[in-house]
């Protein structure tokens, strides 16, 4: 089913995009290091009878909105589009299947080998990002041990969510012959999902239930994080006039993860097989 030499050649074709996206993902995933702590905190300053309170975002907040919900999906969509163009669409756009004509491999072998190279590239990027986070967050954030379990669960949710996205893009590439059509369809849908998610986030901030419900118009509703803090955590006296009140982690919404994680995995697996059927039965000019 898999041709090893062909797999190596396909991975070489993707190595540049894997390297660039991997580096960008690693750098963006370190956004949380711009804060002093993993959890957010209230900075309470007392000067005589005057008390001022400033909410300082934690590393988890910066990571959530700067990486999990924005940069990571965008970068992986870029990886997916570039990869399917190099592996699949560029060859098909010529009107014939060059790999099939110039080798003794069957269409099924070509499909699964290209697909494995595509998925391996994604796994390399995500593994590199994960290792970078564990090293730097563990070394530089003093309270990281309090939230590492939450981060790991959120990372798993992100991994399956992005895996679902790359499979859907791969399926789209098998469904359309032209590169331009695939790119336009994917970017249009992704832009629509982002707009719906932004509206739902604004609704959450303004407590508008109608706007919150817009999240159900997007696949972003399948991605759930557990990096949620509230007031009432540890209090640290820096000096007589300065107090830090750290955030407290809310209980994990277990039922959300119980159905969302398997759902994303099942969707990804389900859309892999139809792609093979389309690929095997597509008619080319020659």
PDB file of C-alpha atoms in Angstrom:
ATOM      1  CA  UNK A   1       0.000   0.000   0.000  1.00  0.00           C
ATOM      2  CA  UNK A   2       2.895   2.379   0.749  1.00  0.00           C
ATOM      3  CA  UNK A   3       5.955   2.807  -1.466  1.00  0.00           C
ATOM      4  CA  UNK A   4       8.860   3.796   0.805  1.00  0.00           C
ATOM      5  CA  UNK A   5      11.046   5.389  -1.875  1.00  0.00           C
ATOM      6  CA  UNK A   6       8.106   7.369  -3.211  1.00  0.00           C
ATOM      7  CA  UNK A   7       7.232   8.403   0.365  1.00  0.00           C
ATOM      8  CA  UNK A   8      10.743   9.775   0.930  1.00  0.00           C
ATOM      9  CA  UNK A   9      10.584  11.758  -2.315  1.00  0.00           C
ATOM     10  CA  UNK A  10       7.200  13.233  -1.368  1.00  0.00           C
ATOM     11  CA  UNK A  11       8.469  14.227   2.082  1.00  0.00           C
ATOM     12  CA  UNK A  12      11.431  15.956   0.440  1.00  0.00           C
ATOM     13  CA  UNK A  13       8.959  17.969  -1.633  1.00  0.00           C
ATOM     14  CA  UNK A  14       7.277  19.105   1.586  1.00  0.00           C
ATOM     15  CA  UNK A  15      10.402  19.668   3.680  1.00  0.00           C
ATOM     16  CA  UNK A  16      10.621  23.406   3.028  1.00  0.00           C
ATOM     17  CA  UNK A  17       7.008  24.135   3.992  1.00  0.00           C
ATOM     18  CA  UNK A  18       7.305  21.791   7.010  1.00  0.00           C
ATOM     19  CA  UNK A  19      10.399  23.681   8.167  1.00  0.00           C
ATOM     20  CA  UNK A  20       8.902  27.158   7.716  1.00  0.00           C
ATOM     21  CA  UNK A  21       5.499  26.366   9.256  1.00  0.00           C
ATOM     22  CA  UNK A  22       7.164  24.398  12.066  1.00  0.00           C
ATOM     23  CA  UNK A  23       9.398  27.340  12.999  1.00  0.00           C
ATOM     24  CA  UNK A  24       6.489  29.808  12.851  1.00  0.00           C
ATOM     25  CA  UNK A  25       4.277  27.513  14.937  1.00  0.00           C
ATOM     26  CA  UNK A  26       7.046  27.105  17.501  1.00  0.00           C
ATOM     27  CA  UNK A  27       7.625  30.848  17.771  1.00  0.00           C
ATOM     28  CA  UNK A  28       3.950  31.772  18.005  1.00  0.00           C
ATOM     29  CA  UNK A  29       3.333  29.055  20.604  1.00  0.00           C
ATOM     30  CA  UNK A  30       5.727  30.948  22.913  1.00  0.00           C
ATOM     31  CA  UNK A  31       3.394  33.966  23.113  1.00  0.00           C
ATOM     32  CA  UNK A  32       2.528  33.023  26.676  1.00  0.00           C
ATOM     33  CA  UNK A  33       6.081  33.791  27.772  1.00  0.00           C
ATOM     34  CA  UNK A  34       5.349  37.517  27.439  1.00  0.00           C
ATOM     35  CA  UNK A  35       3.502  37.236  30.760  1.00  0.00           C
ATOM     36  CA  UNK A  36       5.028  36.734  34.205  1.00  0.00           C
ATOM     37  CA  UNK A  37       2.809  33.764  35.031  1.00  0.00           C
ATOM     38  CA  UNK A  38       0.796  31.029  33.332  1.00  0.00           C
ATOM     39  CA  UNK A  39      -2.430  32.171  35.027  1.00  0.00           C
ATOM     40  CA  UNK A  40      -3.674  35.757  34.922  1.00  0.00           C
ATOM     41  CA  UNK A  41      -3.615  37.869  38.051  1.00  0.00           C
ATOM     42  CA  UNK A  42      -4.926  41.073  39.605  1.00  0.00           C
ATOM     43  CA  UNK A  43      -2.194  43.549  40.496  1.00  0.00           C
ATOM     44  CA  UNK A  44      -3.498  45.397  43.563  1.00  0.00           C
ATOM     45  CA  UNK A  45      -1.589  48.507  44.587  1.00  0.00           C
ATOM     46  CA  UNK A  46      -2.266  50.294  47.869  1.00  0.00           C
ATOM     47  CA  UNK A  47      -1.124  53.836  48.534  1.00  0.00           C
ATOM     48  CA  UNK A  48      -2.627  55.278  51.691  1.00  0.00           C
ATOM     49  CA  UNK A  49      -6.409  55.103  51.278  1.00  0.00           C
ATOM     50  CA  UNK A  50      -6.151  54.610  47.519  1.00  0.00           C
ATOM     51  CA  UNK A  51      -6.430  51.110  46.054  1.00  0.00           C
ATOM     52  CA  UNK A  52      -5.982  50.439  42.335  1.00  0.00           C
ATOM     53  CA  UNK A  53      -6.475  47.082  40.647  1.00  0.00           C
ATOM     54  CA  UNK A  54      -5.075  46.088  37.260  1.00  0.00           C
ATOM     55  CA  UNK A  55      -5.951  42.822  35.530  1.00  0.00           C
ATOM     56  CA  UNK A  56      -2.835  41.317  33.952  1.00  0.00           C
ATOM     57  CA  UNK A  57      -3.419  38.569  31.330  1.00  0.00           C
ATOM     58  CA  UNK A  58      -1.603  35.324  32.018  1.00  0.00           C
ATOM     59  CA  UNK A  59       0.416  33.193  29.664  1.00  0.00           C
ATOM     60  CA  UNK A  60      -2.571  30.876  29.226  1.00  0.00           C
ATOM     61  CA  UNK A  61      -4.771  33.758  28.027  1.00  0.00           C
ATOM     62  CA  UNK A  62      -2.175  34.965  25.540  1.00  0.00           C
ATOM     63  CA  UNK A  63      -1.580  31.404  24.363  1.00  0.00           C
ATOM     64  CA  UNK A  64      -5.284  30.734  23.940  1.00  0.00           C
ATOM     65  CA  UNK A  65      -6.151  33.756  21.807  1.00  0.00           C
ATOM     66  CA  UNK A  66      -2.793  34.250  20.115  1.00  0.00           C
ATOM     67  CA  UNK A  67      -2.113  30.604  19.268  1.00  0.00           C
ATOM     68  CA  UNK A  68      -4.898  28.079  19.806  1.00  0.00           C
ATOM     69  CA  UNK A  69      -7.741  30.081  18.250  1.00  0.00           C
ATOM     70  CA  UNK A  70      -5.892  32.142  15.641  1.00  0.00           C
ATOM     71  CA  UNK A  71      -2.303  31.507  14.580  1.00  0.00           C
ATOM     72  CA  UNK A  72      -2.296  27.697  14.790  1.00  0.00           C
ATOM     73  CA  UNK A  73      -5.379  27.123  12.572  1.00  0.00           C
ATOM     74  CA  UNK A  74      -4.212  29.739  10.053  1.00  0.00           C
ATOM     75  CA  UNK A  75      -0.682  28.319   9.796  1.00  0.00           C
ATOM     76  CA  UNK A  76      -1.947  24.743   9.440  1.00  0.00           C
ATOM     77  CA  UNK A  77      -4.378  25.801   6.711  1.00  0.00           C
ATOM     78  CA  UNK A  78      -1.414  27.373   4.896  1.00  0.00           C
ATOM     79  CA  UNK A  79       0.570  24.132   5.345  1.00  0.00           C
ATOM     80  CA  UNK A  80      -2.361  22.091   4.045  1.00  0.00           C
ATOM     81  CA  UNK A  81      -2.964  24.228   0.974  1.00  0.00           C
ATOM     82  CA  UNK A  82       0.709  24.356  -0.013  1.00  0.00           C
ATOM     83  CA  UNK A  83       1.056  20.608   0.569  1.00  0.00           C
ATOM     84  CA  UNK A  84      -2.004  19.506  -1.408  1.00  0.00           C
ATOM     85  CA  UNK A  85      -0.915  21.744  -4.267  1.00  0.00           C
ATOM     86  CA  UNK A  86       2.575  20.194  -4.310  1.00  0.00           C
ATOM     87  CA  UNK A  87       1.461  16.614  -3.723  1.00  0.00           C
ATOM     88  CA  UNK A  88      -1.787  16.461  -5.587  1.00  0.00           C
ATOM     89  CA  UNK A  89      -3.226  19.427  -7.447  1.00  0.00           C
ATOM     90  CA  UNK A  90      -0.129  20.465  -9.401  1.00  0.00           C
ATOM     91  CA  UNK A  91       0.054  16.993 -10.928  1.00  0.00           C
ATOM     92  CA  UNK A  92      -3.669  16.663 -11.598  1.00  0.00           C
ATOM     93  CA  UNK A  93      -3.978  20.140 -13.121  1.00  0.00           C
ATOM     94  CA  UNK A  94      -1.907  18.938 -16.081  1.00  0.00           C
ATOM     95  CA  UNK A  95      -4.791  16.722 -17.102  1.00  0.00           C
ATOM     96  CA  UNK A  96      -3.005  13.464 -16.393  1.00  0.00           C
ATOM     97  CA  UNK A  97      -1.622  11.565 -13.420  1.00  0.00           C
ATOM     98  CA  UNK A  98       2.131  11.710 -13.946  1.00  0.00           C
ATOM     99  CA  UNK A  99       3.009   9.387 -11.034  1.00  0.00           C
ATOM    100  CA  UNK A 100       0.700   6.729 -12.413  1.00  0.00           C
ATOM    101  CA  UNK A 101       2.072   6.985 -15.959  1.00  0.00           C
ATOM    102  CA  UNK A 102       5.763   7.034 -15.036  1.00  0.00           C
ATOM    103  CA  UNK A 103       5.803   4.345 -12.320  1.00  0.00           C
ATOM    104  CA  UNK A 104       4.399   0.864 -11.803  1.00  0.00           C
ATOM    105  CA  UNK A 105       2.418   1.943  -8.742  1.00  0.00           C
ATOM    106  CA  UNK A 106      -1.348   1.690  -8.593  1.00  0.00           C
ATOM    107  CA  UNK A 107      -3.503   4.735  -7.928  1.00  0.00           C
ATOM    108  CA  UNK A 108      -4.251   3.410  -4.441  1.00  0.00           C
ATOM    109  CA  UNK A 109      -0.530   3.156  -3.624  1.00  0.00           C
ATOM    110  CA  UNK A 110       0.082   6.659  -4.964  1.00  0.00           C
ATOM    111  CA  UNK A 111      -2.845   8.020  -2.959  1.00  0.00           C
ATOM    112  CA  UNK A 112      -1.883   6.426   0.361  1.00  0.00           C
ATOM    113  CA  UNK A 113       1.806   7.297  -0.037  1.00  0.00           C
ATOM    114  CA  UNK A 114       1.047  10.949  -0.755  1.00  0.00           C
ATOM    115  CA  UNK A 115      -1.501  10.992   2.054  1.00  0.00           C
ATOM    116  CA  UNK A 116       0.997   9.530   4.532  1.00  0.00           C
ATOM    117  CA  UNK A 117       3.609  12.143   3.550  1.00  0.00           C
ATOM    118  CA  UNK A 118       0.971  14.841   4.088  1.00  0.00           C
ATOM    119  CA  UNK A 119       0.029  13.543   7.554  1.00  0.00           C
ATOM    120  CA  UNK A 120       3.652  12.937   8.586  1.00  0.00           C
ATOM    121  CA  UNK A 121       4.450  16.550   7.762  1.00  0.00           C
ATOM    122  CA  UNK A 122       1.620  17.644  10.043  1.00  0.00           C
ATOM    123  CA  UNK A 123       2.809  15.337  12.839  1.00  0.00           C
ATOM    124  CA  UNK A 124       6.361  16.705  12.589  1.00  0.00           C
ATOM    125  CA  UNK A 125       5.095  20.290  12.907  1.00  0.00           C
ATOM    126  CA  UNK A 126       2.861  19.528  15.895  1.00  0.00           C
ATOM    127  CA  UNK A 127       5.510  17.453  17.694  1.00  0.00           C
ATOM    128  CA  UNK A 128       8.104  20.205  17.268  1.00  0.00           C
ATOM    129  CA  UNK A 129       5.640  22.807  18.580  1.00  0.00           C
ATOM    130  CA  UNK A 130       4.744  20.665  21.585  1.00  0.00           C
ATOM    131  CA  UNK A 131       8.388  20.062  22.545  1.00  0.00           C
ATOM    132  CA  UNK A 132       9.182  23.787  22.265  1.00  0.00           C
ATOM    133  CA  UNK A 133       6.285  24.627  24.588  1.00  0.00           C
ATOM    134  CA  UNK A 134       7.185  22.021  27.188  1.00  0.00           C
ATOM    135  CA  UNK A 135      10.825  23.155  27.331  1.00  0.00           C
ATOM    136  CA  UNK A 136      10.324  26.913  27.503  1.00  0.00           C
ATOM    137  CA  UNK A 137       7.121  27.065  29.540  1.00  0.00           C
ATOM    138  CA  UNK A 138       8.434  24.557  32.046  1.00  0.00           C
ATOM    139  CA  UNK A 139      11.722  26.429  32.430  1.00  0.00           C
ATOM    140  CA  UNK A 140      10.493  30.030  32.538  1.00  0.00           C
ATOM    141  CA  UNK A 141       7.032  30.074  34.169  1.00  0.00           C
ATOM    142  CA  UNK A 142       7.121  29.429  37.914  1.00  0.00           C
ATOM    143  CA  UNK A 143       3.468  28.353  38.173  1.00  0.00           C
ATOM    144  CA  UNK A 144       3.450  26.245  34.989  1.00  0.00           C
ATOM    145  CA  UNK A 145       3.116  22.981  36.941  1.00  0.00           C
ATOM    146  CA  UNK A 146      -0.351  24.118  38.072  1.00  0.00           C
ATOM    147  CA  UNK A 147      -1.627  24.299  34.495  1.00  0.00           C
ATOM    148  CA  UNK A 148       0.415  21.727  32.583  1.00  0.00           C
ATOM    149  CA  UNK A 149      -2.390  19.146  32.704  1.00  0.00           C
ATOM    150  CA  UNK A 150      -4.827  21.675  31.252  1.00  0.00           C
ATOM    151  CA  UNK A 151      -2.363  22.640  28.552  1.00  0.00           C
ATOM    152  CA  UNK A 152      -1.822  19.000  27.565  1.00  0.00           C
ATOM    153  CA  UNK A 153      -5.566  18.390  27.236  1.00  0.00           C
ATOM    154  CA  UNK A 154      -5.988  21.565  25.199  1.00  0.00           C
ATOM    155  CA  UNK A 155      -3.037  20.532  23.007  1.00  0.00           C
ATOM    156  CA  UNK A 156      -4.755  17.191  22.353  1.00  0.00           C
ATOM    157  CA  UNK A 157      -7.966  18.990  21.404  1.00  0.00           C
ATOM    158  CA  UNK A 158      -6.010  21.295  19.088  1.00  0.00           C
ATOM    159  CA  UNK A 159      -4.170  18.345  17.529  1.00  0.00           C
ATOM    160  CA  UNK A 160      -7.413  16.534  16.653  1.00  0.00           C
ATOM    161  CA  UNK A 161      -9.109  19.746  15.526  1.00  0.00           C
ATOM    162  CA  UNK A 162      -6.288  20.638  13.133  1.00  0.00           C
ATOM    163  CA  UNK A 163      -6.040  17.013  11.989  1.00  0.00           C
ATOM    164  CA  UNK A 164      -9.706  17.206  11.037  1.00  0.00           C
ATOM    165  CA  UNK A 165      -9.030  20.432   9.128  1.00  0.00           C
ATOM    166  CA  UNK A 166      -6.137  19.005   7.087  1.00  0.00           C
ATOM    167  CA  UNK A 167      -8.213  15.931   6.190  1.00  0.00           C
ATOM    168  CA  UNK A 168     -11.130  18.090   5.040  1.00  0.00           C
ATOM    169  CA  UNK A 169      -8.741  20.147   2.896  1.00  0.00           C
ATOM    170  CA  UNK A 170      -7.244  16.937   1.474  1.00  0.00           C
ATOM    171  CA  UNK A 171     -10.739  15.711   0.625  1.00  0.00           C
ATOM    172  CA  UNK A 172     -11.469  19.047  -1.047  1.00  0.00           C
ATOM    173  CA  UNK A 173      -8.356  18.603  -3.171  1.00  0.00           C
ATOM    174  CA  UNK A 174      -9.603  15.215  -4.379  1.00  0.00           C
ATOM    175  CA  UNK A 175     -13.059  16.625  -5.107  1.00  0.00           C
ATOM    176  CA  UNK A 176     -11.880  19.513  -7.325  1.00  0.00           C
ATOM    177  CA  UNK A 177      -9.587  19.247 -10.318  1.00  0.00           C
ATOM    178  CA  UNK A 178      -8.314  22.803 -10.266  1.00  0.00           C
ATOM    179  CA  UNK A 179      -5.941  24.378  -7.777  1.00  0.00           C
ATOM    180  CA  UNK A 180      -7.699  27.752  -7.879  1.00  0.00           C
ATOM    181  CA  UNK A 181     -11.102  26.202  -7.148  1.00  0.00           C
ATOM    182  CA  UNK A 182      -9.787  24.271  -4.148  1.00  0.00           C
ATOM    183  CA  UNK A 183      -7.979  27.296  -2.698  1.00  0.00           C
ATOM    184  CA  UNK A 184     -10.972  29.611  -3.155  1.00  0.00           C
ATOM    185  CA  UNK A 185     -13.414  27.143  -1.576  1.00  0.00           C
ATOM    186  CA  UNK A 186     -11.135  26.423   1.403  1.00  0.00           C
ATOM    187  CA  UNK A 187     -10.283  30.074   2.081  1.00  0.00           C
ATOM    188  CA  UNK A 188     -13.914  31.178   1.726  1.00  0.00           C
ATOM    189  CA  UNK A 189     -15.118  28.558   4.206  1.00  0.00           C
ATOM    190  CA  UNK A 190     -12.283  29.286   6.609  1.00  0.00           C
ATOM    191  CA  UNK A 191     -12.948  33.043   6.451  1.00  0.00           C
ATOM    192  CA  UNK A 192     -16.641  32.390   7.129  1.00  0.00           C
ATOM    193  CA  UNK A 193     -15.758  30.211  10.133  1.00  0.00           C
ATOM    194  CA  UNK A 194     -13.444  32.895  11.525  1.00  0.00           C
ATOM    195  CA  UNK A 195     -16.115  35.598  11.182  1.00  0.00           C
ATOM    196  CA  UNK A 196     -18.685  33.413  12.947  1.00  0.00           C
ATOM    197  CA  UNK A 197     -16.200  32.645  15.727  1.00  0.00           C
ATOM    198  CA  UNK A 198     -15.319  36.334  16.199  1.00  0.00           C
ATOM    199  CA  UNK A 199     -19.015  37.216  16.474  1.00  0.00           C
ATOM    200  CA  UNK A 200     -19.520  34.472  19.086  1.00  0.00           C
ATOM    201  CA  UNK A 201     -16.492  35.703  21.074  1.00  0.00           C
ATOM    202  CA  UNK A 202     -17.859  39.251  21.061  1.00  0.00           C
ATOM    203  CA  UNK A 203     -21.139  37.784  22.281  1.00  0.00           C
ATOM    204  CA  UNK A 204     -19.324  36.042  25.135  1.00  0.00           C
ATOM    205  CA  UNK A 205     -17.667  39.304  26.183  1.00  0.00           C
ATOM    206  CA  UNK A 206     -20.936  41.259  26.016  1.00  0.00           C
ATOM    207  CA  UNK A 207     -23.103  38.420  27.380  1.00  0.00           C
ATOM    208  CA  UNK A 208     -25.226  38.412  24.205  1.00  0.00           C
ATOM    209  CA  UNK A 209     -26.691  34.915  23.827  1.00  0.00           C
ATOM    210  CA  UNK A 210     -27.792  35.445  20.220  1.00  0.00           C
ATOM    211  CA  UNK A 211     -24.234  36.315  19.173  1.00  0.00           C
ATOM    212  CA  UNK A 212     -22.825  33.440  21.248  1.00  0.00           C
ATOM    213  CA  UNK A 213     -24.951  30.998  19.229  1.00  0.00           C
ATOM    214  CA  UNK A 214     -23.059  31.976  16.056  1.00  0.00           C
ATOM    215  CA  UNK A 215     -20.321  29.555  17.161  1.00  0.00           C
ATOM    216  CA  UNK A 216     -22.569  26.679  16.053  1.00  0.00           C
ATOM    217  CA  UNK A 217     -22.237  27.906  12.454  1.00  0.00           C
ATOM    218  CA  UNK A 218     -18.557  26.997  12.472  1.00  0.00           C
ATOM    219  CA  UNK A 219     -16.360  23.967  13.045  1.00  0.00           C
ATOM    220  CA  UNK A 220     -14.615  26.044  15.715  1.00  0.00           C
ATOM    221  CA  UNK A 221     -17.431  24.955  18.037  1.00  0.00           C
ATOM    222  CA  UNK A 222     -15.808  21.496  18.043  1.00  0.00           C
ATOM    223  CA  UNK A 223     -12.607  22.860  19.555  1.00  0.00           C
ATOM    224  CA  UNK A 224     -12.724  23.287  23.315  1.00  0.00           C
ATOM    225  CA  UNK A 225     -10.013  24.509  25.677  1.00  0.00           C
ATOM    226  CA  UNK A 226      -9.745  24.122  29.434  1.00  0.00           C
ATOM    227  CA  UNK A 227      -7.469  27.096  30.109  1.00  0.00           C
ATOM    228  CA  UNK A 228     -10.181  29.018  31.949  1.00  0.00           C
ATOM    229  CA  UNK A 229      -9.420  30.985  35.099  1.00  0.00           C
ATOM    230  CA  UNK A 230     -11.477  32.947  37.610  1.00  0.00           C
ATOM    231  CA  UNK A 231     -10.645  35.171  40.572  1.00  0.00           C
ATOM    232  CA  UNK A 232     -10.039  33.661  43.967  1.00  0.00           C
ATOM    233  CA  UNK A 233      -6.731  31.905  43.556  1.00  0.00           C
ATOM    234  CA  UNK A 234      -3.422  32.291  45.340  1.00  0.00           C
ATOM    235  CA  UNK A 235      -2.628  35.681  46.905  1.00  0.00           C
ATOM    236  CA  UNK A 236       0.988  36.813  47.088  1.00  0.00           C
ATOM    237  CA  UNK A 237       2.177  39.881  48.994  1.00  0.00           C
ATOM    238  CA  UNK A 238       5.041  41.348  47.003  1.00  0.00           C
ATOM    239  CA  UNK A 239       5.453  44.157  49.539  1.00  0.00           C
ATOM    240  CA  UNK A 240       3.137  46.100  51.901  1.00  0.00           C
ATOM    241  CA  UNK A 241       1.739  48.139  49.027  1.00  0.00           C
ATOM    242  CA  UNK A 242       1.564  45.499  46.295  1.00  0.00           C
ATOM    243  CA  UNK A 243      -0.537  42.314  46.149  1.00  0.00           C
ATOM    244  CA  UNK A 244      -0.851  39.753  43.343  1.00  0.00           C
ATOM    245  CA  UNK A 245      -4.102  37.768  43.284  1.00  0.00           C
ATOM    246  CA  UNK A 246      -3.633  34.903  40.837  1.00  0.00           C
ATOM    247  CA  UNK A 247      -6.433  33.297  38.851  1.00  0.00           C
ATOM    248  CA  UNK A 248      -7.979  29.996  39.838  1.00  0.00           C
ATOM    249  CA  UNK A 249      -8.585  27.239  37.298  1.00  0.00           C
ATOM    250  CA  UNK A 250     -12.238  26.397  36.708  1.00  0.00           C
ATOM    251  CA  UNK A 251     -13.332  22.723  36.645  1.00  0.00           C
ATOM    252  CA  UNK A 252     -12.862  20.991  33.285  1.00  0.00           C
ATOM    253  CA  UNK A 253     -16.002  20.623  31.169  1.00  0.00           C
ATOM    254  CA  UNK A 254     -15.536  16.871  30.878  1.00  0.00           C
ATOM    255  CA  UNK A 255     -18.654  16.132  28.831  1.00  0.00           C
ATOM    256  CA  UNK A 256     -17.566  18.592  26.127  1.00  0.00           C
ATOM    257  CA  UNK A 257     -14.252  16.773  25.656  1.00  0.00           C
ATOM    258  CA  UNK A 258     -15.909  13.348  25.859  1.00  0.00           C
ATOM    259  CA  UNK A 259     -17.944  13.918  22.711  1.00  0.00           C
ATOM    260  CA  UNK A 260     -15.904  16.564  20.885  1.00  0.00           C
ATOM    261  CA  UNK A 261     -12.565  14.730  20.701  1.00  0.00           C
ATOM    262  CA  UNK A 262     -13.983  11.460  19.258  1.00  0.00           C
ATOM    263  CA  UNK A 263     -16.234  13.439  16.901  1.00  0.00           C
ATOM    264  CA  UNK A 264     -13.282  15.269  15.344  1.00  0.00           C
ATOM    265  CA  UNK A 265     -11.336  12.020  14.965  1.00  0.00           C
ATOM    266  CA  UNK A 266     -14.291  10.201  13.378  1.00  0.00           C
ATOM    267  CA  UNK A 267     -14.920  13.070  10.943  1.00  0.00           C
ATOM    268  CA  UNK A 268     -11.265  13.018   9.871  1.00  0.00           C
ATOM    269  CA  UNK A 269     -11.224   9.250   9.319  1.00  0.00           C
ATOM    270  CA  UNK A 270     -14.588   9.312   7.531  1.00  0.00           C
ATOM    271  CA  UNK A 271     -13.427  11.818   4.902  1.00  0.00           C
ATOM    272  CA  UNK A 272     -10.229   9.900   4.107  1.00  0.00           C
ATOM    273  CA  UNK A 273     -11.857   6.921   2.354  1.00  0.00           C
ATOM    274  CA  UNK A 274     -14.104   8.887  -0.083  1.00  0.00           C
ATOM    275  CA  UNK A 275     -10.991  10.744  -1.220  1.00  0.00           C
ATOM    276  CA  UNK A 276      -9.429   7.443  -2.297  1.00  0.00           C
ATOM    277  CA  UNK A 277     -12.596   6.458  -4.175  1.00  0.00           C
ATOM    278  CA  UNK A 278     -12.625   9.757  -6.088  1.00  0.00           C
ATOM    279  CA  UNK A 279      -8.900   9.509  -6.813  1.00  0.00           C
ATOM    280  CA  UNK A 280      -9.123   5.932  -8.120  1.00  0.00           C
ATOM    281  CA  UNK A 281     -12.118   6.585 -10.352  1.00  0.00           C
ATOM    282  CA  UNK A 282     -11.290  10.027 -11.713  1.00  0.00           C
ATOM    283  CA  UNK A 283     -10.956  10.273 -15.490  1.00  0.00           C
ATOM    284  CA  UNK A 284      -7.911  12.052 -16.928  1.00  0.00           C
ATOM    285  CA  UNK A 285      -7.353  13.303 -20.439  1.00  0.00           C
ATOM    286  CA  UNK A 286      -4.787  10.608 -21.221  1.00  0.00           C
TER     287      UNK A 286
END
